[in-house]
């Protein structure tokens, strides 16, 4: 029999403790690590008008997302996670759609969040599937993290917004643009080209364990190439399935 997916907001200490356990499982949080989100903070969000949502396959909790109302009239999604067994089954998208519906019901204009620009699958999901818009590159946004999933180095993030009335993302080609970071993680001179391409590592999550130094080289390259381009007035126009950020200067398409 097919499993039935339900998304609903979570309330009460017992439900939120269950959410806390799921996030720790997803992050691989060990004893002594910082949790992805402190349980007391999650309880405060749920009580004070923030968002805490859970995804259930039948009665099993398989995904959690939590966020708060921001000053720009958006819902800022601080954390979201899906268990390994539920990945690839539309749970992450369903949680995001539920967040956007919640934001609309509460008179908010968008959902915003941050993600690690090195994680290719997250970039593709956020930019190519959802159509979220990159607002800024934030170097070492959270400071050093010790939560079981991050590498302890700089916590660089891309800040994105997903408007309530978001349009479908346009098709993109990874052949367009001058390379500003190549597939080896080397930064190149773009010389003011109207269109740029910026590569990402194929699997940074494995690379963190196998070669931490290479991870940090990639991070420095993305901060210089991608972050530097955004600082110079470029905007991210898409992300390809093969792992390239695409950027355009000003009004270039």
CSV table of C-alpha atoms in Angstrom, one decimal:
chain,number,residue,atom,x,y,z
A,1,UNK,CA,0.0,0.0,0.0
A,2,UNK,CA,1.3,3.5,-0.9
A,3,UNK,CA,2.4,5.7,2.0
A,4,UNK,CA,0.4,8.9,2.5
A,5,UNK,CA,2.4,12.1,3.0
A,6,UNK,CA,0.9,14.7,5.3
A,7,UNK,CA,2.5,18.1,6.3
A,8,UNK,CA,1.3,19.9,9.4
A,9,UNK,CA,2.4,22.4,12.0
A,10,UNK,CA,3.8,21.0,15.2
A,11,UNK,CA,2.8,22.1,18.7
A,12,UNK,CA,3.5,20.8,22.2
A,13,UNK,CA,6.6,19.6,24.0
A,14,UNK,CA,6.3,16.0,23.0
A,15,UNK,CA,5.9,16.7,19.3
A,16,UNK,CA,8.8,19.2,19.3
A,17,UNK,CA,11.0,16.7,21.2
A,18,UNK,CA,10.3,14.3,18.4
A,19,UNK,CA,11.3,17.0,15.9
A,20,UNK,CA,14.5,17.6,17.8
A,21,UNK,CA,15.4,13.9,17.6
A,22,UNK,CA,14.8,13.8,13.9
A,23,UNK,CA,17.0,16.9,13.2
A,24,UNK,CA,19.8,15.4,15.3
A,25,UNK,CA,19.5,12.1,13.3
A,26,UNK,CA,19.6,14.0,10.0
A,27,UNK,CA,22.7,16.0,11.0
A,28,UNK,CA,24.4,13.1,12.6
A,29,UNK,CA,24.8,15.1,15.8
A,30,UNK,CA,27.0,13.4,18.3
A,31,UNK,CA,27.0,13.8,22.1
A,32,UNK,CA,28.7,17.1,22.8
A,33,UNK,CA,27.8,18.6,19.4
A,34,UNK,CA,25.6,21.6,19.1
A,35,UNK,CA,22.1,20.5,17.8
A,36,UNK,CA,20.9,21.8,14.4
A,37,UNK,CA,18.4,23.9,16.4
A,38,UNK,CA,18.1,24.1,20.2
A,39,UNK,CA,14.9,22.5,21.5
A,40,UNK,CA,14.0,25.5,23.7
A,41,UNK,CA,14.3,27.8,20.7
A,42,UNK,CA,12.0,25.5,18.6
A,43,UNK,CA,9.5,25.6,21.4
A,44,UNK,CA,9.7,29.4,21.5
A,45,UNK,CA,9.1,29.6,17.8
A,46,UNK,CA,6.1,27.4,17.9
A,47,UNK,CA,4.6,29.3,20.9
A,48,UNK,CA,5.3,32.8,19.7
A,49,UNK,CA,3.9,32.7,16.2
A,50,UNK,CA,6.8,31.2,14.3
A,51,UNK,CA,6.6,28.2,12.0
A,52,UNK,CA,7.5,24.6,13.0
A,53,UNK,CA,6.2,22.0,10.5
A,54,UNK,CA,6.5,18.2,10.3
A,55,UNK,CA,6.2,15.9,7.3
A,56,UNK,CA,4.7,12.5,8.1
A,57,UNK,CA,4.6,9.3,5.9
A,58,UNK,CA,1.7,7.6,7.5
A,59,UNK,CA,2.5,8.1,11.3
A,60,UNK,CA,6.3,8.4,10.9
A,61,UNK,CA,7.9,11.8,11.2
A,62,UNK,CA,10.3,12.0,8.2
A,63,UNK,CA,10.9,15.8,7.9
A,64,UNK,CA,11.0,19.0,9.9
A,65,UNK,CA,11.3,22.7,9.1
A,66,UNK,CA,11.3,25.6,11.5
A,67,UNK,CA,11.4,29.4,11.0
A,68,UNK,CA,10.4,32.8,12.2
A,69,UNK,CA,8.8,36.0,10.9
A,70,UNK,CA,11.5,38.4,9.6
A,71,UNK,CA,11.5,42.2,9.5
A,72,UNK,CA,11.1,42.2,5.7
A,73,UNK,CA,7.7,40.5,6.0
A,74,UNK,CA,9.0,37.1,5.1
A,75,UNK,CA,9.1,33.7,6.8
A,76,UNK,CA,12.8,33.0,7.4
A,77,UNK,CA,13.3,29.2,7.4
A,78,UNK,CA,16.1,28.6,9.8
A,79,UNK,CA,16.4,24.8,9.6
A,80,UNK,CA,14.9,22.0,7.5
A,81,UNK,CA,15.8,18.3,7.3
A,82,UNK,CA,14.5,15.0,5.9
A,83,UNK,CA,15.5,11.5,7.0
A,84,UNK,CA,17.6,9.4,4.7
A,85,UNK,CA,14.8,6.9,3.9
A,86,UNK,CA,12.4,9.7,2.8
A,87,UNK,CA,14.8,11.5,0.5
A,88,UNK,CA,13.9,11.6,-3.2
A,89,UNK,CA,10.2,11.2,-2.4
A,90,UNK,CA,9.1,14.8,-2.6
A,91,UNK,CA,9.2,15.4,1.1
A,92,UNK,CA,11.6,18.4,1.0
A,93,UNK,CA,9.5,20.1,-1.7
A,94,UNK,CA,6.3,19.4,0.2
A,95,UNK,CA,7.7,21.1,3.3
A,96,UNK,CA,8.8,24.1,1.3
A,97,UNK,CA,5.3,24.4,-0.3
A,98,UNK,CA,3.7,24.1,3.2
A,99,UNK,CA,6.0,26.9,4.4
A,100,UNK,CA,5.0,29.1,1.5
A,101,UNK,CA,1.3,28.4,2.0
A,102,UNK,CA,1.7,29.2,5.7
A,103,UNK,CA,3.5,32.5,4.9
A,104,UNK,CA,0.7,33.5,2.5
A,105,UNK,CA,-2.0,32.7,5.1
A,106,UNK,CA,-0.1,35.0,7.5
A,107,UNK,CA,0.2,37.9,5.1
A,108,UNK,CA,3.9,37.5,4.4
A,109,UNK,CA,5.5,38.1,1.0
A,110,UNK,CA,8.1,35.4,0.7
A,111,UNK,CA,10.0,32.6,2.4
A,112,UNK,CA,13.8,33.1,2.9
A,113,UNK,CA,16.6,30.9,4.0
A,114,UNK,CA,20.3,30.2,3.7
A,115,UNK,CA,22.3,27.3,2.3
A,116,UNK,CA,25.9,26.2,1.9
A,117,UNK,CA,26.9,27.3,-1.7
A,118,UNK,CA,29.2,24.3,-2.0
A,119,UNK,CA,26.4,21.7,-1.6
A,120,UNK,CA,25.4,21.0,-5.2
A,121,UNK,CA,22.2,19.1,-4.6
A,122,UNK,CA,20.8,21.9,-2.4
A,123,UNK,CA,21.7,24.6,-4.9
A,124,UNK,CA,19.9,22.7,-7.7
A,125,UNK,CA,16.8,22.1,-5.5
A,126,UNK,CA,16.7,25.7,-4.3
A,127,UNK,CA,17.5,27.5,-7.5
A,128,UNK,CA,16.5,25.2,-10.4
A,129,UNK,CA,13.5,23.4,-8.9
A,130,UNK,CA,12.0,26.0,-6.6
A,131,UNK,CA,13.1,29.1,-8.4
A,132,UNK,CA,14.4,30.9,-5.2
A,133,UNK,CA,16.4,34.1,-5.9
A,134,UNK,CA,19.9,34.7,-4.5
A,135,UNK,CA,20.1,37.9,-2.5
A,136,UNK,CA,23.7,37.8,-1.1
A,137,UNK,CA,26.8,35.7,-0.4
A,138,UNK,CA,27.4,35.7,3.4
A,139,UNK,CA,30.9,34.8,4.4
A,140,UNK,CA,31.2,32.8,7.6
A,141,UNK,CA,27.6,33.7,8.4
A,142,UNK,CA,27.2,31.5,11.6
A,143,UNK,CA,30.9,31.4,12.6
A,144,UNK,CA,32.4,27.9,13.2
A,145,UNK,CA,29.8,25.2,13.5
A,146,UNK,CA,30.0,21.9,15.5
A,147,UNK,CA,26.7,20.2,14.7
A,148,UNK,CA,27.7,16.9,13.2
A,149,UNK,CA,27.2,17.8,9.5
A,150,UNK,CA,29.4,20.9,8.9
A,151,UNK,CA,33.1,20.8,8.6
A,152,UNK,CA,34.1,23.3,11.4
A,153,UNK,CA,35.5,25.8,8.9
A,154,UNK,CA,33.9,29.0,7.7
A,155,UNK,CA,30.1,28.8,7.5
A,156,UNK,CA,29.6,30.6,4.2
A,157,UNK,CA,26.0,30.8,3.0
A,158,UNK,CA,23.9,32.0,0.2
A,159,UNK,CA,20.8,34.0,1.3
A,160,UNK,CA,17.8,33.3,-0.9
A,161,UNK,CA,14.2,34.4,-1.1
A,162,UNK,CA,11.3,32.5,-2.6
A,163,UNK,CA,8.4,34.9,-3.3
A,164,UNK,CA,4.8,33.8,-2.6
A,165,UNK,CA,4.1,34.4,-6.3
A,166,UNK,CA,7.3,32.8,-7.6
A,167,UNK,CA,7.5,32.2,-11.3
A,168,UNK,CA,8.9,28.9,-12.7
A,169,UNK,CA,12.7,29.1,-13.2
A,170,UNK,CA,13.7,29.5,-16.8
A,171,UNK,CA,15.7,26.7,-18.6
A,172,UNK,CA,19.5,27.2,-18.4
A,173,UNK,CA,22.6,26.0,-20.2
A,174,UNK,CA,25.9,25.3,-18.6
A,175,UNK,CA,27.7,26.3,-21.9
A,176,UNK,CA,26.8,30.0,-21.4
A,177,UNK,CA,29.3,32.4,-19.8
A,178,UNK,CA,33.0,32.8,-19.0
A,179,UNK,CA,34.3,30.5,-16.3
A,180,UNK,CA,35.1,32.3,-13.1
A,181,UNK,CA,35.7,29.1,-11.0
A,182,UNK,CA,36.6,26.0,-12.9
A,183,UNK,CA,35.9,22.3,-12.2
A,184,UNK,CA,39.2,22.0,-10.2
A,185,UNK,CA,38.2,24.8,-7.9
A,186,UNK,CA,40.6,27.3,-9.5
A,187,UNK,CA,39.5,31.0,-9.7
A,188,UNK,CA,39.9,32.6,-13.1
A,189,UNK,CA,39.9,36.2,-14.3
A,190,UNK,CA,36.5,37.1,-15.8
A,191,UNK,CA,37.5,40.5,-17.1
A,192,UNK,CA,34.0,42.0,-16.9
A,193,UNK,CA,32.2,39.4,-19.1
A,194,UNK,CA,28.4,39.9,-19.2
A,195,UNK,CA,27.8,36.2,-18.4
A,196,UNK,CA,29.7,34.0,-15.9
A,197,UNK,CA,29.9,30.3,-14.8
A,198,UNK,CA,31.0,29.1,-11.4
A,199,UNK,CA,31.6,25.4,-10.7
A,200,UNK,CA,30.9,23.5,-7.5
A,201,UNK,CA,32.5,20.3,-6.2
A,202,UNK,CA,30.6,17.1,-7.2
A,203,UNK,CA,30.1,15.9,-3.6
A,204,UNK,CA,31.4,18.3,-0.9
A,205,UNK,CA,29.7,16.3,1.8
A,206,UNK,CA,32.1,13.4,1.2
A,207,UNK,CA,35.0,15.7,0.5
A,208,UNK,CA,34.7,17.2,4.0
A,209,UNK,CA,35.7,13.9,5.4
A,210,UNK,CA,38.1,12.7,2.7
A,211,UNK,CA,40.0,15.9,2.1
A,212,UNK,CA,39.2,18.8,4.5
A,213,UNK,CA,42.0,21.0,2.9
A,214,UNK,CA,40.4,20.6,-0.5
A,215,UNK,CA,37.0,21.6,0.9
A,216,UNK,CA,38.5,24.8,2.3
A,217,UNK,CA,40.2,25.5,-1.1
A,218,UNK,CA,36.8,25.2,-2.8
A,219,UNK,CA,35.2,27.4,-0.1
A,220,UNK,CA,37.8,30.1,-0.7
A,221,UNK,CA,37.3,29.8,-4.4
A,222,UNK,CA,33.5,30.2,-4.2
A,223,UNK,CA,33.8,33.2,-1.8
A,224,UNK,CA,36.2,34.8,-4.3
A,225,UNK,CA,34.5,33.8,-7.6
A,226,UNK,CA,30.8,33.7,-6.7
A,227,UNK,CA,30.8,36.1,-3.8
A,228,UNK,CA,33.0,38.5,-5.6
A,229,UNK,CA,30.8,38.5,-8.7
A,230,UNK,CA,27.7,39.3,-6.6
A,231,UNK,CA,29.6,42.1,-4.9
A,232,UNK,CA,30.5,43.5,-8.4
A,233,UNK,CA,26.8,43.7,-9.4
A,234,UNK,CA,26.3,40.2,-11.0
A,235,UNK,CA,23.1,38.2,-10.2
A,236,UNK,CA,22.6,34.5,-10.1
A,237,UNK,CA,20.3,33.5,-13.0
A,238,UNK,CA,20.3,29.7,-12.5
A,239,UNK,CA,22.0,26.5,-11.5
A,240,UNK,CA,22.6,23.6,-13.9
A,241,UNK,CA,22.2,19.9,-13.2
A,242,UNK,CA,25.9,19.5,-13.8
A,243,UNK,CA,26.7,21.8,-10.9
A,244,UNK,CA,27.4,25.3,-12.3
A,245,UNK,CA,26.1,28.7,-11.0
A,246,UNK,CA,25.2,31.0,-13.9
A,247,UNK,CA,25.5,34.7,-13.4
A,248,UNK,CA,24.7,37.8,-15.4
A,249,UNK,CA,25.8,41.4,-15.0
A,250,UNK,CA,23.0,43.9,-14.4
A,251,UNK,CA,20.2,43.5,-16.8
A,252,UNK,CA,22.0,40.8,-19.0
A,253,UNK,CA,19.9,37.7,-19.6
